[in-house]
PDB file of C-alpha atoms and ligand atoms in Angstrom:
ATOM      1  CA  MET A   1     152.694  18.736  33.474  1.00 92.00           C
ATOM      2  CA  HIS A   2     154.101  21.781  32.551  1.00 92.00           C
ATOM      3  CA  GLY A   3     151.550  24.635  32.653  1.00 93.00           C
ATOM      4  CA  ILE A   4     152.264  25.456  29.132  1.00 94.00           C
ATOM      5  CA  VAL A   5     150.283  22.543  27.768  1.00 96.00           C
ATOM      6  CA  HIS A   6     147.261  23.529  30.246  1.00 96.00           C
ATOM      7  CA  VAL A   7     147.419  26.895  28.775  1.00 97.00           C
ATOM      8  CA  GLU A   8     147.541  26.410  25.193  1.00 97.00           C
ATOM      9  CA  LEU A   9     144.946  23.461  25.818  1.00 97.00           C
ATOM     10  CA  GLN A  10     142.756  26.392  26.779  1.00 97.00           C
ATOM     11  CA  LYS A  11     144.023  28.765  23.879  1.00 97.00           C
ATOM     12  CA  TYR A  12     143.527  26.312  21.466  1.00 97.00           C
ATOM     13  CA  VAL A  13     139.733  25.723  22.667  1.00 96.00           C
ATOM     14  CA  ILE A  14     138.620  29.220  22.801  1.00 96.00           C
ATOM     15  CA  ALA A  15     140.304  29.515  19.450  1.00 96.00           C
ATOM     16  CA  ARG A  16     138.409  26.683  17.645  1.00 94.00           C
ATOM     17  CA  HIS A  17     135.158  26.944  19.364  1.00 93.00           C
ATOM     18  CA  GLY A  18     134.934  30.367  21.840  1.00 95.00           C
ATOM     19  CA  ARG A  19     135.725  31.054  25.393  1.00 95.00           C
ATOM     20  CA  PRO A  20     132.019  30.165  26.348  1.00 95.00           C
ATOM     21  CA  VAL A  21     132.903  26.771  25.204  1.00 94.00           C
ATOM     22  CA  TRP A  22     135.874  26.512  27.271  1.00 96.00           C
ATOM     23  CA  LEU A  23     133.791  27.304  30.577  1.00 95.00           C
ATOM     24  CA  ASP A  24     131.566  25.035  29.572  1.00 95.00           C
ATOM     25  CA  LEU A  25     134.392  21.963  29.410  1.00 95.00           C
ATOM     26  CA  LEU A  26     135.843  23.074  32.464  1.00 96.00           C
ATOM     27  CA  LYS A  27     132.294  22.604  34.198  1.00 95.00           C
ATOM     28  CA  GLN A  28     132.071  19.029  32.247  1.00 92.00           C
ATOM     29  CA  ALA A  29     135.433  17.806  33.235  1.00 93.00           C
ATOM     30  CA  GLY A  30     134.780  18.814  36.878  1.00 92.00           C
ATOM     31  CA  ILE A  31     137.289  21.281  36.910  1.00 93.00           C
ATOM     32  CA  GLY A  32     135.363  23.954  38.238  1.00 88.00           C
ATOM     33  CA  ASN A  33     137.016  27.885  37.348  1.00 85.00           C
ATOM     34  CA  LYS A  34     140.659  27.175  37.349  1.00 88.00           C
ATOM     35  CA  ALA A  35     142.607  29.709  35.357  1.00 91.00           C
ATOM     36  CA  TYR A  36     146.012  27.920  34.130  1.00 95.00           C
ATOM     37  CA  LEU A  37     149.325  29.469  34.589  1.00 95.00           C
ATOM     38  CA  VAL A  38     152.530  28.608  32.288  1.00 92.00           C
ATOM     39  CA  SER A  39     154.554  28.804  35.223  1.00 89.00           C
ATOM     40  CA  GLN A  40     152.750  26.259  37.170  1.00 92.00           C
ATOM     41  CA  GLN A  41     152.630  22.604  37.214  1.00 92.00           C
ATOM     42  CA  TYR A  42     149.330  21.170  36.823  1.00 93.00           C
ATOM     43  CA  PRO A  43     147.536  16.970  37.078  1.00 93.00           C
ATOM     44  CA  ASP A  44     147.661  15.292  33.855  1.00 94.00           C
ATOM     45  CA  THR A  45     144.006  14.119  34.955  1.00 95.00           C
ATOM     46  CA  ASP A  46     142.964  17.899  34.080  1.00 95.00           C
ATOM     47  CA  ILE A  47     144.324  17.466  30.343  1.00 96.00           C
ATOM     48  CA  VAL A  48     142.483  13.955  30.056  1.00 96.00           C
ATOM     49  CA  ALA A  49     139.198  14.942  31.577  1.00 96.00           C
ATOM     50  CA  LEU A  50     139.087  17.922  29.135  1.00 96.00           C
ATOM     51  CA  VAL A  51     140.148  16.316  26.218  1.00 97.00           C
ATOM     52  CA  THR A  52     137.815  13.822  26.701  1.00 96.00           C
ATOM     53  CA  ALA A  53     135.023  16.225  26.970  1.00 95.00           C
ATOM     54  CA  ALA A  54     135.915  18.193  24.360  1.00 95.00           C
ATOM     55  CA  SER A  55     135.679  14.744  22.363  1.00 96.00           C
ATOM     56  CA  ALA A  56     132.391  14.303  23.554  1.00 94.00           C
ATOM     57  CA  MET A  57     131.226  17.999  22.659  1.00 92.00           C
ATOM     58  CA  THR A  58     132.511  17.680  19.139  1.00 92.00           C
ATOM     59  CA  LYS A  59     131.858  14.355  18.106  1.00 95.00           C
ATOM     60  CA  THR A  60     135.703  13.956  17.222  1.00 96.00           C
ATOM     61  CA  THR A  61     137.478  11.065  18.459  1.00 97.00           C
ATOM     62  CA  VAL A  62     140.228  11.827  21.582  1.00 97.00           C
ATOM     63  CA  PRO A  63     143.112  10.716  19.396  1.00 97.00           C
ATOM     64  CA  ALA A  64     141.918  13.205  16.815  1.00 98.00           C
ATOM     65  CA  VAL A  65     141.739  16.114  19.456  1.00 97.00           C
ATOM     66  CA  LEU A  66     144.993  15.874  20.744  1.00 98.00           C
ATOM     67  CA  GLU A  67     146.529  15.261  16.884  1.00 98.00           C
ATOM     68  CA  ASP A  68     145.067  18.897  16.164  1.00 98.00           C
ATOM     69  CA  PHE A  69     146.237  20.211  19.615  1.00 98.00           C
ATOM     70  CA  GLY A  70     149.478  19.048  18.826  1.00 98.00           C
ATOM     71  CA  GLU A  71     149.746  21.129  15.710  1.00 98.00           C
ATOM     72  CA  PHE A  72     148.250  23.975  17.162  1.00 98.00           C
ATOM     73  CA  ILE A  73     150.950  24.191  20.178  1.00 98.00           C
ATOM     74  CA  VAL A  74     153.707  24.131  18.053  1.00 98.00           C
ATOM     75  CA  PRO A  75     154.193  28.092  16.875  1.00 97.00           C
ATOM     76  CA  ASP A  76     154.164  28.791  20.394  1.00 96.00           C
ATOM     77  CA  LEU A  77     156.171  26.356  21.793  1.00 95.00           C
ATOM     78  CA  LEU A  78     159.140  27.275  18.909  1.00 97.00           C
ATOM     79  CA  ASP A  79     158.662  31.251  19.944  1.00 96.00           C
ATOM     80  CA  MET A  80     159.417  29.925  23.661  1.00 93.00           C
ATOM     81  CA  TYR A  81     162.609  27.892  23.039  1.00 93.00           C
ATOM     82  CA  ARG A  82     163.857  29.995  20.327  1.00 94.00           C
ATOM     83  CA  PRO A  83     167.205  30.361  21.609  1.00 94.00           C
ATOM     84  CA  LEU A  84     167.608  26.562  21.769  1.00 94.00           C
ATOM     85  CA  LEU A  85     166.411  26.122  18.096  1.00 96.00           C
ATOM     86  CA  LYS A  86     169.384  26.465  15.159  1.00 96.00           C
ATOM     87  CA  PRO A  87     168.854  28.721  12.288  1.00 95.00           C
ATOM     88  CA  GLU A  88     169.735  26.234  10.002  1.00 96.00           C
ATOM     89  CA  TRP A  89     166.998  23.626  11.263  1.00 97.00           C
ATOM     90  CA  ARG A  90     164.151  22.058   9.515  1.00 97.00           C
ATOM     91  CA  THR A  91     161.721  19.480  10.018  1.00 98.00           C
ATOM     92  CA  LEU A  92     163.709  16.641  10.859  1.00 98.00           C
ATOM     93  CA  GLU A  93     166.740  18.602  12.051  1.00 97.00           C
ATOM     94  CA  LEU A  94     164.098  19.503  15.155  1.00 98.00           C
ATOM     95  CA  LEU A  95     162.965  16.384  15.361  1.00 98.00           C
ATOM     96  CA  GLU A  96     166.205  14.562  15.603  1.00 97.00           C
ATOM     97  CA  HIS A  97     167.788  17.431  18.373  1.00 96.00           C
ATOM     98  CA  THR A  98     164.187  17.465  20.297  1.00 96.00           C
ATOM     99  CA  GLU A  99     165.173  14.917  22.895  1.00 95.00           C
ATOM    100  CA  GLY A 100     168.645  15.739  23.530  1.00 93.00           C
ATOM    101  CA  THR A 101     168.180  19.792  22.987  1.00 93.00           C
ATOM    102  CA  ILE A 102     164.636  20.926  23.652  1.00 94.00           C
ATOM    103  CA  HIS A 103     163.115  18.108  25.883  1.00 94.00           C
ATOM    104  CA  SER A 104     166.406  17.360  28.298  1.00 94.00           C
ATOM    105  CA  VAL A 105     166.616  21.498  28.737  1.00 93.00           C
ATOM    106  CA  VAL A 106     162.566  21.225  29.667  1.00 91.00           C
ATOM    107  CA  ARG A 107     163.448  18.576  32.353  1.00 91.00           C
ATOM    108  CA  LEU A 108     166.251  20.656  33.723  1.00 91.00           C
ATOM    109  CA  ARG A 109     164.104  23.678  33.957  1.00 88.00           C
ATOM    110  CA  ASN A 110     161.276  22.656  35.242  1.00 85.00           C
ATOM    111  CA  ALA A 111     161.284  20.343  38.057  1.00 82.00           C
ATOM    112  CA  GLY A 112     157.781  18.913  37.709  1.00 82.00           C
ATOM    113  CA  ALA A 113     157.721  18.359  34.099  1.00 87.00           C
ATOM    114  CA  ALA A 114     158.470  15.011  32.192  1.00 91.00           C
ATOM    115  CA  PRO A 115     158.373  15.327  28.173  1.00 93.00           C
ATOM    116  CA  PRO A 116     158.415  11.832  26.800  1.00 94.00           C
ATOM    117  CA  GLN A 117     161.570   9.802  25.896  1.00 88.00           C
ATOM    118  CA  LEU A 118     161.680  10.365  22.011  1.00 95.00           C
ATOM    119  CA  GLN A 119     164.513   8.586  20.364  1.00 97.00           C
ATOM    120  CA  CYS A 120     164.796   9.655  16.924  1.00 97.00           C
ATOM    121  CA  ARG A 121     167.194   7.793  14.071  1.00 97.00           C
ATOM    122  CA  ARG A 122     167.952   9.770  11.005  1.00 97.00           C
ATOM    123  CA  VAL A 123     167.505   6.544   8.503  1.00 98.00           C
ATOM    124  CA  GLY A 124     168.415   8.811   5.221  1.00 96.00           C
ATOM    125  CA  PRO A 125     168.449  12.244   4.016  1.00 95.00           C
ATOM    126  CA  SER A 126     164.638  12.875   3.972  1.00 97.00           C
ATOM    127  CA  GLU A 127     163.609  10.585   6.561  1.00 98.00           C
ATOM    128  CA  VAL A 128     163.823   9.962  10.553  1.00 98.00           C
ATOM    129  CA  HIS A 129     162.380   7.166  12.620  1.00 98.00           C
ATOM    130  CA  LEU A 130     160.689   8.344  16.129  1.00 98.00           C
ATOM    131  CA  ARG A 131     160.410   6.095  19.085  1.00 98.00           C
ATOM    132  CA  TYR A 132     157.823   7.819  21.797  1.00 97.00           C
ATOM    133  CA  ASN A 133     157.542   6.256  25.080  1.00 95.00           C
ATOM    134  CA  SER A 134     155.460   7.683  27.860  1.00 95.00           C
ATOM    135  CA  ALA A 135     153.292   6.927  29.869  1.00 95.00           C
ATOM    136  CA  ARG A 136     151.033   9.276  28.940  1.00 96.00           C
ATOM    137  CA  LYS A 137     150.467   7.633  25.694  1.00 97.00           C
ATOM    138  CA  MET A 138     150.093  10.915  23.967  1.00 97.00           C
ATOM    139  CA  CYS A 139     151.436   9.662  20.479  1.00 98.00           C
ATOM    140  CA  ALA A 140     148.394  11.669  18.950  1.00 98.00           C
ATOM    141  CA  VAL A 141     149.812  14.641  20.264  1.00 98.00           C
ATOM    142  CA  ALA A 142     153.213  13.200  18.904  1.00 98.00           C
ATOM    143  CA  ARG A 143     152.155  13.155  15.592  1.00 98.00           C
ATOM    144  CA  GLY A 144     150.435  16.313  15.812  1.00 98.00           C
ATOM    145  CA  ILE A 145     153.389  18.631  16.735  1.00 98.00           C
ATOM    146  CA  VAL A 146     155.427  16.738  13.611  1.00 98.00           C
ATOM    147  CA  ARG A 147     152.638  18.269  11.120  1.00 98.00           C
ATOM    148  CA  GLY A 148     152.916  21.412  13.176  1.00 98.00           C
ATOM    149  CA  VAL A 149     156.799  21.328  12.963  1.00 98.00           C
ATOM    150  CA  ALA A 150     156.172  20.606   9.247  1.00 98.00           C
ATOM    151  CA  ARG A 151     153.752  23.630   8.726  1.00 98.00           C
ATOM    152  CA  HIS A 152     155.919  26.172  10.870  1.00 98.00           C
ATOM    153  CA  PHE A 153     159.173  25.022   7.855  1.00 97.00           C
ATOM    154  CA  GLU A 154     156.654  24.697   4.809  1.00 97.00           C
ATOM    155  CA  GLU A 155     157.616  21.632   3.888  1.00 97.00           C
ATOM    156  CA  SER A 156     155.268  18.415   3.248  1.00 97.00           C
ATOM    157  CA  VAL A 157     156.196  15.092   5.399  1.00 98.00           C
ATOM    158  CA  THR A 158     154.353  12.063   5.121  1.00 98.00           C
ATOM    159  CA  ILE A 159     153.787  10.341   8.573  1.00 98.00           C
ATOM    160  CA  VAL A 160     153.257   6.527   9.234  1.00 98.00           C
ATOM    161  CA  GLU A 161     152.875   5.400  12.813  1.00 98.00           C
ATOM    162  CA  SER A 162     154.024   1.639  12.383  1.00 98.00           C
ATOM    163  CA  ALA A 163     153.411   0.565  16.109  1.00 98.00           C
ATOM    164  CA  CYS A 164     151.520   1.814  18.937  1.00 98.00           C
ATOM    165  CA  MET A 165     151.366   1.613  22.752  1.00 98.00           C
ATOM    166  CA  HIS A 166     147.561   1.874  22.143  1.00 97.00           C
ATOM    167  CA  ARG A 167     147.807  -1.601  20.060  1.00 97.00           C
ATOM    168  CA  GLY A 168     150.366  -3.359  22.668  1.00 97.00           C
ATOM    169  CA  ALA A 169     153.223  -2.021  21.782  1.00 98.00           C
ATOM    170  CA  PRO A 170     156.367  -0.988  24.330  1.00 96.00           C
ATOM    171  CA  ALA A 171     156.911   2.237  22.138  1.00 97.00           C
ATOM    172  CA  CYS A 172     155.098   3.694  19.331  1.00 98.00           C
ATOM    173  CA  LYS A 173     156.797   4.103  16.173  1.00 98.00           C
ATOM    174  CA  ILE A 174     156.963   7.008  13.858  1.00 98.00           C
ATOM    175  CA  SER A 175     158.422   7.486  10.655  1.00 98.00           C
ATOM    176  CA  VAL A 176     158.195  11.071   9.358  1.00 98.00           C
ATOM    177  CA  LYS A 177     159.346  11.388   5.693  1.00 98.00           C
ATOM    178  CA  ARG A 178     160.178  14.955   4.121  1.00 96.00           C
ATOM    179  CA  ALA A 179     158.357  15.117  -0.020  1.00 94.00           C
ATOM    180  CA  ALA A 180     160.852  15.594  -2.170  1.00 83.00           C
ATOM    181  CA  GLN A 181     159.260  18.853  -3.229  1.00 70.00           C
ATOM    182  CA  SER A 182     159.996  20.446   0.281  1.00 59.00           C
ATOM    183  CA  SER A 183     163.637  19.467  -0.016  1.00 51.00           C
ATOM    184  CA  SER A 184     164.130  21.445  -3.769  1.00 45.00           C
ATOM    185  CA  ARG A 185     161.912  24.252  -2.415  1.00 50.00           C
ATOM    186  CA  LEU A 186     164.472  24.815   0.452  1.00 51.00           C
ATOM    187  CA  ALA A 187     167.434  24.179  -2.258  1.00 43.00           C
ATOM    188  CA  SER A 188     166.105  26.738  -4.544  1.00 38.00           C
TER     189      SER A 188
HETATM  190  C1  HEM B   1     160.232  23.081  20.210  1.00 56.06           C
HETATM  191  C2  HEM B   1     160.181  22.052  20.207  1.00 56.06           C
HETATM  192  C3  HEM B   1     159.687  21.417  21.620  1.00 56.06           C
HETATM  193  C4  HEM B   1     159.522  21.876  23.075  1.00 56.06           C
HETATM  194  C5  HEM B   1     159.462  23.145  23.478  1.00 56.06           C
HETATM  195  C6  HEM B   1     158.631  21.076  23.766  1.00 56.06           C
HETATM  196  C7  HEM B   1     158.285  21.098  25.107  1.00 56.06           C
HETATM  197  C8  HEM B   1     157.255  20.065  25.484  1.00 56.06           C
HETATM  198  C9  HEM B   1     156.902  20.869  27.185  1.00 56.06           C
HETATM  199  C10 HEM B   1     157.257  21.752  27.801  1.00 56.06           C
HETATM  200  C11 HEM B   1     156.158  19.185  27.338  1.00 56.06           C
HETATM  201  C12 HEM B   1     155.246  19.345  28.881  1.00 56.06           C
HETATM  202  C13 HEM B   1     156.172  18.102  29.489  1.00 56.06           C
HETATM  203  C14 HEM B   1     155.642  17.850  31.045  1.00 56.06           C
HETATM  204  O1  HEM B   1     155.271  18.502  31.460  1.00 56.06           O
HETATM  205  O2  HEM B   1     155.737  16.563  31.486  1.00 56.06           O
HETATM  206  C15 HEM B   1     155.810  18.567  25.952  1.00 56.06           C
HETATM  207  C16 HEM B   1     155.391  17.559  26.098  1.00 56.06           C
HETATM  208  C17 HEM B   1     155.047  16.357  25.232  1.00 56.06           C
HETATM  209  N1  HEM B   1     156.012  16.544  23.789  1.00 56.06           N
HETATM  210 FE1  HEM B   1     157.299  18.298  23.477  1.00 56.06          FE
HETATM  211  N2  HEM B   1     158.410  19.659  22.947  1.00 56.06           N
HETATM  212  C18 HEM B   1     158.873  19.712  21.691  1.00 56.06           C
HETATM  213  C19 HEM B   1     158.705  19.451  20.727  1.00 56.06           C
HETATM  214  C20 HEM B   1     158.136  17.912  20.441  1.00 56.06           C
HETATM  215  C21 HEM B   1     158.267  17.144  19.516  1.00 56.06           C
HETATM  216  C22 HEM B   1     158.987  17.610  17.959  1.00 56.06           C
HETATM  217  C23 HEM B   1     157.304  16.093  19.950  1.00 56.06           C
HETATM  218  C24 HEM B   1     157.168  14.841  18.894  1.00 56.06           C
HETATM  219  C25 HEM B   1     157.488  14.628  17.641  1.00 56.06           C
HETATM  220  C26 HEM B   1     156.893  16.163  21.126  1.00 56.06           C
HETATM  221  C27 HEM B   1     156.011  15.530  21.832  1.00 56.06           C
HETATM  222  C28 HEM B   1     155.891  15.844  22.982  1.00 56.06           C
HETATM  223  C29 HEM B   1     154.834  15.149  23.669  1.00 56.06           C
HETATM  224  C30 HEM B   1     153.753  13.271  22.890  1.00 56.06           C
HETATM  225  C31 HEM B   1     154.319  15.440  24.873  1.00 56.06           C
HETATM  226  C32 HEM B   1     152.999  15.086  25.841  1.00 56.06           C
HETATM  227  C33 HEM B   1     153.309  14.328  27.079  1.00 56.06           C
HETATM  228  C34 HEM B   1     153.745  13.027  27.037  1.00 56.06           C
HETATM  229  O3  HEM B   1     153.807  12.135  25.959  1.00 56.06           O
HETATM  230  O4  HEM B   1     154.405  12.343  27.528  1.00 56.06           O
HETATM  231  N3  HEM B   1     157.665  17.408  21.565  1.00 56.06           N
HETATM  232  N4  HEM B   1     156.704  19.421  25.197  1.00 56.06           N
END
């Protein structure tokens, strides 16, 4: 997996709990003293071990940790890939273009990176349906990223996951609805 995810997880844990907790988590996850770099690729197993240890330490479920982490990473993701984003996009438009414009470029630029297949269908002016499919089964990160993107654009969204790979579905189905007041605020 792209080192940005590992570097961001480190940043996330330090921001929420402090550096000593990060060092402790590395130890608990059996990783030792590793310094992650954005320019490298690292095993998915590091993320799984770290998030599992963080979940046990904070007595928070793994999906809740992943979702909070997903929300946390959005500002840095948007900063890193800013040239790919159109100024007129808001939450739903960014989601619509993630697969074709963002994840596809991530795949091209980073040989080892494999962002999830994310199909997005605009089903109305205020709603998109996402279909998430990845062997990593990190739909919680996807929900968190949606929340973070909405926060970035100061929009309010409702997120409903109606099918999930963790419940045996072939893919996760996530609907994202933008609240009416978000669009009126945008229009004003
Ligand atoms: C500016 C926007 C975005 C950027 C720059 C970005 C970039 C990335 C990168 C670099 C990875 C690591 C991939 C790897 O190494 O295999 C990743 C993974 C991921 N992305 Fe995105 N992404 C963006 C938006 C989104 C959105 C909108 C969603 C979902 C709503 C999403 C869902 C995910 C998930 C769930 C993963 C974890 C890996 C997996 O599930 O297989 N991303 N993304």
